[in-house]
Amino acid sequence: QQQVRQSPQSLTVWEGETAILNCSYEDSTFDYFPWYHQFPGESPALLIAIRPVSNKKEDGRFTIFFNKREKKFSLHIADSQPGDSATYFCAAVDTNAYKVIFGKGTHLHVLP
Amino acid sequence: DTTVKQNPRYKLARVGKPVNLICSQTMNHDTMYWYQKKPNQAPKLLLFYYDKILNREADTFEKFQSSRPNNSFCSLYIGSAGLEYSAMYLCASSRDRQGDTEVFFGKGTRLTVV
């Protein structure tokens, strides 16, 4: 199956710091890159997404940086809050085959 | 209502017995998916329906069956459960086949095979 690699597996930051989560992919057929977050007991939910025509997408404190040449993308969470503590999944979508391939997830802990 | 409902939330099954998991959505979404999630692993796509067309992943082709009798309902069927099937099973749906529409997930069914 097509791979999406995500790191780190676990990340702890202090409130107010910027958390950086990283993903990479191999297959050039991927053309849409969403990030999901999941709180305990809840479903994964879409947080923010980007298409390769852009190298940056912002939504409030959340920013995706995308490097098409290196096949890497990252999620930056500025001014992290304890309420941001969750598991974050990156994903890559092949819109022609319509497959959503997920990374393993990053467990983010924001300490007050 | 933007929820995807899965039943049951927890399922206990015996080795060798069949398992049927149920998912529904009322958003009139074209596509419904099943993912398998094990601890510290990525959600693994098992299969998806686009309308009435079933697409199964090559490496899970023979292990999982599914049916979609109408737009709202989709099931995942395991004919003979093995210990390796113990996992969280996530159902999801999206509006159409193009990947840039939001995918909505259910809360999952945690299957334990003993």
mmCIF file of C-alpha atoms in Angstrom:
data_model
loop_
_atom_site.group_PDB
_atom_site.id
_atom_site.type_symbol
_atom_site.label_atom_id
_atom_site.label_comp_id
_atom_site.label_asym_id
_atom_site.label_seq_id
_atom_site.Cartn_x
_atom_site.Cartn_y
_atom_site.Cartn_z
ATOM 1 C CA GLN A 1 0.000 0.000 0.000
ATOM 2 C CA GLN A 2 1.168 3.557 -0.656
ATOM 3 C CA GLN A 3 3.037 4.974 2.341
ATOM 4 C CA VAL A 4 2.783 8.178 4.299
ATOM 5 C CA ARG A 5 5.415 8.606 6.989
ATOM 6 C CA GLN A 6 4.673 10.738 10.022
ATOM 7 C CA SER A 7 6.900 11.940 12.840
ATOM 8 C CA PRO A 8 7.334 12.275 15.710
ATOM 9 C CA GLN A 9 5.170 9.563 17.211
ATOM 10 C CA SER A 10 4.778 11.652 20.357
ATOM 11 C CA LEU A 11 5.404 15.331 20.999
ATOM 12 C CA THR A 12 5.229 17.354 24.200
ATOM 13 C CA VAL A 13 5.347 21.146 24.186
ATOM 14 C CA TRP A 14 4.629 23.892 26.687
ATOM 15 C CA GLU A 15 1.623 26.123 26.350
ATOM 16 C CA GLY A 16 2.460 29.005 24.014
ATOM 17 C CA GLU A 17 5.125 27.116 22.052
ATOM 18 C CA THR A 18 4.845 26.090 18.402
ATOM 19 C CA ALA A 19 4.309 22.388 17.815
ATOM 20 C CA ILE A 20 5.669 21.009 14.537
ATOM 21 C CA LEU A 21 4.421 17.742 13.085
ATOM 22 C CA ASN A 22 6.012 16.260 9.978
ATOM 23 C CA CYS A 23 4.919 13.992 7.152
ATOM 24 C CA SER A 24 6.404 12.696 3.939
ATOM 25 C CA TYR A 25 5.096 10.648 1.050
ATOM 26 C CA GLU A 26 6.454 8.703 -1.880
ATOM 27 C CA ASP A 27 3.861 8.564 -4.606
ATOM 28 C CA SER A 28 3.550 11.530 -6.965
ATOM 29 C CA THR A 29 -0.079 10.671 -7.655
ATOM 30 C CA PHE A 30 -1.059 12.144 -4.275
ATOM 31 C CA ASP A 31 -2.557 15.571 -4.882
ATOM 32 C CA TYR A 32 -4.405 16.592 -1.739
ATOM 33 C CA PHE A 33 -3.031 16.623 1.812
ATOM 34 C CA PRO A 34 -5.367 16.932 4.806
ATOM 35 C CA TRP A 35 -4.585 16.889 8.506
ATOM 36 C CA TYR A 36 -7.021 15.342 10.960
ATOM 37 C CA HIS A 37 -7.135 15.551 14.715
ATOM 38 C CA GLN A 38 -8.713 13.077 17.068
ATOM 39 C CA PHE A 39 -9.619 13.623 20.703
ATOM 40 C CA PRO A 40 -10.059 10.624 23.030
ATOM 41 C CA GLY A 41 -13.357 8.884 22.437
ATOM 42 C CA GLU A 42 -14.106 10.991 19.390
ATOM 43 C CA SER A 43 -13.870 10.506 15.623
ATOM 44 C CA PRO A 44 -10.987 11.894 13.582
ATOM 45 C CA ALA A 45 -12.045 15.284 12.222
ATOM 46 C CA LEU A 46 -10.638 17.390 9.411
ATOM 47 C CA LEU A 47 -8.462 20.231 10.693
ATOM 48 C CA ILE A 48 -6.860 21.804 7.622
ATOM 49 C CA ALA A 49 -5.806 20.707 4.136
ATOM 50 C CA ILE A 50 -3.646 21.833 1.218
ATOM 51 C CA ARG A 51 -3.271 21.198 -2.502
ATOM 52 C CA PRO A 52 0.224 21.097 -4.087
ATOM 53 C CA VAL A 53 -0.436 24.280 -6.055
ATOM 54 C CA SER A 54 0.255 26.080 -2.777
ATOM 55 C CA ASN A 55 3.247 25.762 -0.479
ATOM 56 C CA LYS A 56 1.482 27.230 2.541
ATOM 57 C CA LYS A 57 -2.011 27.193 3.998
ATOM 58 C CA GLU A 58 -3.040 29.034 7.144
ATOM 59 C CA ASP A 59 -6.121 28.774 9.291
ATOM 60 C CA GLY A 60 -5.808 30.670 12.530
ATOM 61 C CA ARG A 61 -3.056 29.088 14.613
ATOM 62 C CA PHE A 62 -2.695 26.153 12.217
ATOM 63 C CA THR A 63 -0.375 26.313 9.198
ATOM 64 C CA ILE A 64 0.575 23.668 6.663
ATOM 65 C CA PHE A 65 3.933 24.031 4.926
ATOM 66 C CA PHE A 66 4.255 21.985 1.749
ATOM 67 C CA ASN A 67 7.411 21.081 -0.192
ATOM 68 C CA LYS A 68 6.457 19.357 -3.420
ATOM 69 C CA ARG A 69 10.028 18.749 -4.565
ATOM 70 C CA GLU A 70 10.958 16.945 -1.363
ATOM 71 C CA LYS A 71 7.500 15.376 -0.965
ATOM 72 C CA LYS A 72 7.193 16.663 2.569
ATOM 73 C CA PHE A 73 4.570 18.623 4.442
ATOM 74 C CA SER A 74 4.250 19.772 8.008
ATOM 75 C CA LEU A 75 1.671 21.132 10.408
ATOM 76 C CA HIS A 76 2.665 24.016 12.640
ATOM 77 C CA ILE A 77 0.474 24.803 15.622
ATOM 78 C CA ALA A 78 1.347 28.242 16.915
ATOM 79 C CA ASP A 79 0.694 29.348 20.493
ATOM 80 C CA SER A 80 -0.177 25.774 21.486
ATOM 81 C CA GLN A 81 -2.948 25.383 24.036
ATOM 82 C CA PRO A 82 -3.686 22.478 26.396
ATOM 83 C CA GLY A 83 -6.919 21.983 24.456
ATOM 84 C CA ASP A 84 -4.836 21.156 21.375
ATOM 85 C CA SER A 85 -3.715 17.935 23.060
ATOM 86 C CA ALA A 86 -4.880 15.175 20.741
ATOM 87 C CA THR A 87 -3.683 12.719 18.131
ATOM 88 C CA TYR A 88 -2.949 14.312 14.771
ATOM 89 C CA PHE A 89 -2.994 12.312 11.546
ATOM 90 C CA CYS A 90 -1.623 13.534 8.273
ATOM 91 C CA ALA A 91 -3.001 12.030 5.109
ATOM 92 C CA ALA A 92 -2.357 11.977 1.407
ATOM 93 C CA VAL A 93 -5.110 11.623 -1.158
ATOM 94 C CA ASP A 94 -4.893 10.235 -4.667
ATOM 95 C CA THR A 95 -7.902 11.969 -6.188
ATOM 96 C CA ASN A 96 -7.887 9.829 -9.317
ATOM 97 C CA ALA A 97 -8.170 6.570 -7.426
ATOM 98 C CA TYR A 98 -9.720 8.265 -4.464
ATOM 99 C CA LYS A 99 -7.666 6.713 -1.733
ATOM 100 C CA VAL A 100 -6.969 8.454 1.551
ATOM 101 C CA ILE A 101 -3.740 7.108 3.017
ATOM 102 C CA PHE A 102 -2.964 8.067 6.604
ATOM 103 C CA GLY A 103 0.210 8.466 8.610
ATOM 104 C CA LYS A 104 0.573 6.658 11.939
ATOM 105 C CA GLY A 105 -0.343 9.723 13.953
ATOM 106 C CA THR A 106 1.378 12.048 16.398
ATOM 107 C CA HIS A 107 0.254 12.166 20.020
ATOM 108 C CA LEU A 108 0.540 15.828 20.981
ATOM 109 C CA HIS A 109 0.627 16.844 24.631
ATOM 110 C CA VAL A 110 0.502 20.532 25.479
ATOM 111 C CA LEU A 111 1.490 21.231 29.061
ATOM 112 C CA PRO A 112 0.081 24.257 30.871
ATOM 113 C CA ASP B 1 -26.586 15.873 10.764
ATOM 114 C CA THR B 2 -22.935 15.375 9.820
ATOM 115 C CA THR B 3 -22.401 12.245 11.839
ATOM 116 C CA VAL B 4 -21.421 8.800 10.721
ATOM 117 C CA LYS B 5 -22.895 6.198 13.026
ATOM 118 C CA GLN B 6 -21.296 2.865 13.749
ATOM 119 C CA ASN B 7 -22.750 -0.090 15.597
ATOM 120 C CA PRO B 8 -21.819 -1.641 17.842
ATOM 121 C CA ARG B 9 -19.124 0.447 19.577
ATOM 122 C CA TYR B 10 -17.568 -2.700 21.033
ATOM 123 C CA LYS B 11 -17.678 -6.214 19.659
ATOM 124 C CA LEU B 12 -16.340 -9.438 21.107
ATOM 125 C CA ALA B 13 -15.963 -12.356 18.716
ATOM 126 C CA ARG B 14 -14.657 -15.911 18.867
ATOM 127 C CA VAL B 15 -11.914 -17.139 16.594
ATOM 128 C CA GLY B 16 -13.414 -18.700 13.512
ATOM 129 C CA LYS B 17 -16.781 -16.996 13.881
ATOM 130 C CA PRO B 18 -18.211 -14.392 11.504
ATOM 131 C CA VAL B 19 -18.381 -10.708 12.370
ATOM 132 C CA ASN B 20 -20.642 -8.067 10.846
ATOM 133 C CA LEU B 21 -20.102 -4.373 11.532
ATOM 134 C CA ILE B 22 -22.596 -1.709 10.560
ATOM 135 C CA CYS B 23 -22.233 1.902 9.471
ATOM 136 C CA SER B 24 -24.753 4.521 8.414
ATOM 137 C CA GLN B 25 -24.800 8.159 7.335
ATOM 138 C CA THR B 26 -27.628 10.478 6.360
ATOM 139 C CA MET B 27 -25.563 13.049 4.453
ATOM 140 C CA ASN B 28 -26.307 11.429 1.074
ATOM 141 C CA HIS B 29 -22.601 10.857 0.569
ATOM 142 C CA ASP B 30 -21.488 8.982 -2.516
ATOM 143 C CA THR B 31 -18.499 7.284 -0.964
ATOM 144 C CA MET B 32 -18.226 5.159 2.157
ATOM 145 C CA TYR B 33 -15.000 3.686 3.490
ATOM 146 C CA TRP B 34 -13.809 1.134 6.002
ATOM 147 C CA TYR B 35 -10.485 1.513 7.781
ATOM 148 C CA GLN B 36 -8.736 -0.779 10.248
ATOM 149 C CA LYS B 37 -6.782 0.925 13.017
ATOM 150 C CA LYS B 38 -4.347 -0.869 15.315
ATOM 151 C CA PRO B 39 -2.364 0.813 18.108
ATOM 152 C CA ASN B 40 0.616 2.834 16.849
ATOM 153 C CA GLN B 41 -0.294 2.096 13.254
ATOM 154 C CA ALA B 42 -1.858 4.245 10.571
ATOM 155 C CA PRO B 43 -5.523 3.710 9.766
ATOM 156 C CA LYS B 44 -5.396 1.136 6.973
ATOM 157 C CA LEU B 45 -7.865 1.448 4.122
ATOM 158 C CA LEU B 46 -9.659 -1.881 3.663
ATOM 159 C CA LEU B 47 -12.236 -1.023 1.017
ATOM 160 C CA PHE B 48 -14.589 1.674 -0.152
ATOM 161 C CA TYR B 49 -17.826 2.013 -2.045
ATOM 162 C CA TYR B 50 -18.344 4.720 -4.589
ATOM 163 C CA ASP B 51 -22.089 4.595 -5.096
ATOM 164 C CA LYS B 52 -22.704 0.888 -5.704
ATOM 165 C CA ILE B 53 -19.174 0.072 -6.851
ATOM 166 C CA LEU B 54 -16.997 -1.744 -4.338
ATOM 167 C CA ASN B 55 -13.228 -1.226 -4.373
ATOM 168 C CA ARG B 56 -11.138 -3.523 -2.196
ATOM 169 C CA GLU B 57 -7.468 -3.157 -1.432
ATOM 170 C CA ALA B 58 -5.313 -5.897 -2.944
ATOM 171 C CA ASP B 59 -3.783 -7.039 0.353
ATOM 172 C CA THR B 60 -7.117 -7.375 2.144
ATOM 173 C CA PHE B 61 -9.159 -8.549 -0.804
ATOM 174 C CA GLU B 62 -9.976 -11.984 0.510
ATOM 175 C CA LYS B 63 -10.330 -11.113 4.185
ATOM 176 C CA PHE B 64 -13.158 -8.589 4.147
ATOM 177 C CA GLN B 65 -16.496 -8.369 2.411
ATOM 178 C CA SER B 66 -18.897 -5.487 2.330
ATOM 179 C CA SER B 67 -22.363 -4.583 1.187
ATOM 180 C CA ARG B 68 -24.139 -1.333 0.536
ATOM 181 C CA PRO B 69 -27.856 -2.002 0.027
ATOM 182 C CA ASN B 70 -28.647 1.712 -0.116
ATOM 183 C CA ASN B 71 -26.838 5.050 -0.082
ATOM 184 C CA SER B 72 -26.976 5.398 3.703
ATOM 185 C CA PHE B 73 -25.851 2.017 4.884
ATOM 186 C CA CYS B 74 -22.633 0.031 4.583
ATOM 187 C CA SER B 75 -21.502 -3.114 6.373
ATOM 188 C CA LEU B 76 -18.154 -4.812 6.863
ATOM 189 C CA TYR B 77 -18.175 -8.588 7.044
ATOM 190 C CA ILE B 78 -15.481 -10.934 8.271
ATOM 191 C CA GLY B 79 -16.297 -14.530 7.407
ATOM 192 C CA SER B 80 -13.989 -16.185 9.922
ATOM 193 C CA ALA B 81 -12.372 -13.962 12.516
ATOM 194 C CA GLY B 82 -8.775 -14.509 13.529
ATOM 195 C CA LEU B 83 -6.861 -13.000 16.433
ATOM 196 C CA GLU B 84 -5.163 -10.617 13.984
ATOM 197 C CA TYR B 85 -8.523 -8.984 13.256
ATOM 198 C CA SER B 86 -8.631 -7.415 16.712
ATOM 199 C CA ALA B 87 -8.563 -3.676 15.994
ATOM 200 C CA MET B 88 -10.620 -0.525 15.812
ATOM 201 C CA TYR B 89 -12.691 -0.382 12.635
ATOM 202 C CA LEU B 90 -13.483 3.101 11.383
ATOM 203 C CA CYS B 91 -16.220 3.834 8.894
ATOM 204 C CA ALA B 92 -16.090 7.098 6.966
ATOM 205 C CA SER B 93 -17.955 8.843 4.188
ATOM 206 C CA SER B 94 -17.461 11.708 1.767
ATOM 207 C CA ARG B 95 -19.625 13.571 -0.683
ATOM 208 C CA ASP B 96 -18.052 12.397 -3.909
ATOM 209 C CA ARG B 97 -15.224 10.438 -5.394
ATOM 210 C CA GLN B 98 -12.847 13.354 -5.758
ATOM 211 C CA GLY B 99 -10.523 13.449 -2.821
ATOM 212 C CA ASP B 100 -10.683 17.057 -1.854
ATOM 213 C CA THR B 101 -13.982 16.883 -0.091
ATOM 214 C CA GLU B 102 -14.081 16.365 3.622
ATOM 215 C CA VAL B 103 -14.117 12.815 4.897
ATOM 216 C CA PHE B 104 -16.339 12.310 7.941
ATOM 217 C CA PHE B 105 -15.505 9.508 10.350
ATOM 218 C CA GLY B 106 -17.589 7.479 12.747
ATOM 219 C CA LYS B 107 -16.419 6.837 16.295
ATOM 220 C CA GLY B 108 -15.399 3.328 15.423
ATOM 221 C CA THR B 109 -16.148 -0.234 16.484
ATOM 222 C CA ARG B 110 -13.543 -1.845 18.679
ATOM 223 C CA LEU B 111 -13.383 -5.529 17.752
ATOM 224 C CA THR B 112 -11.732 -7.991 20.090
ATOM 225 C CA VAL B 113 -11.273 -11.544 18.849
ATOM 226 C CA VAL B 114 -10.638 -14.234 21.468
#
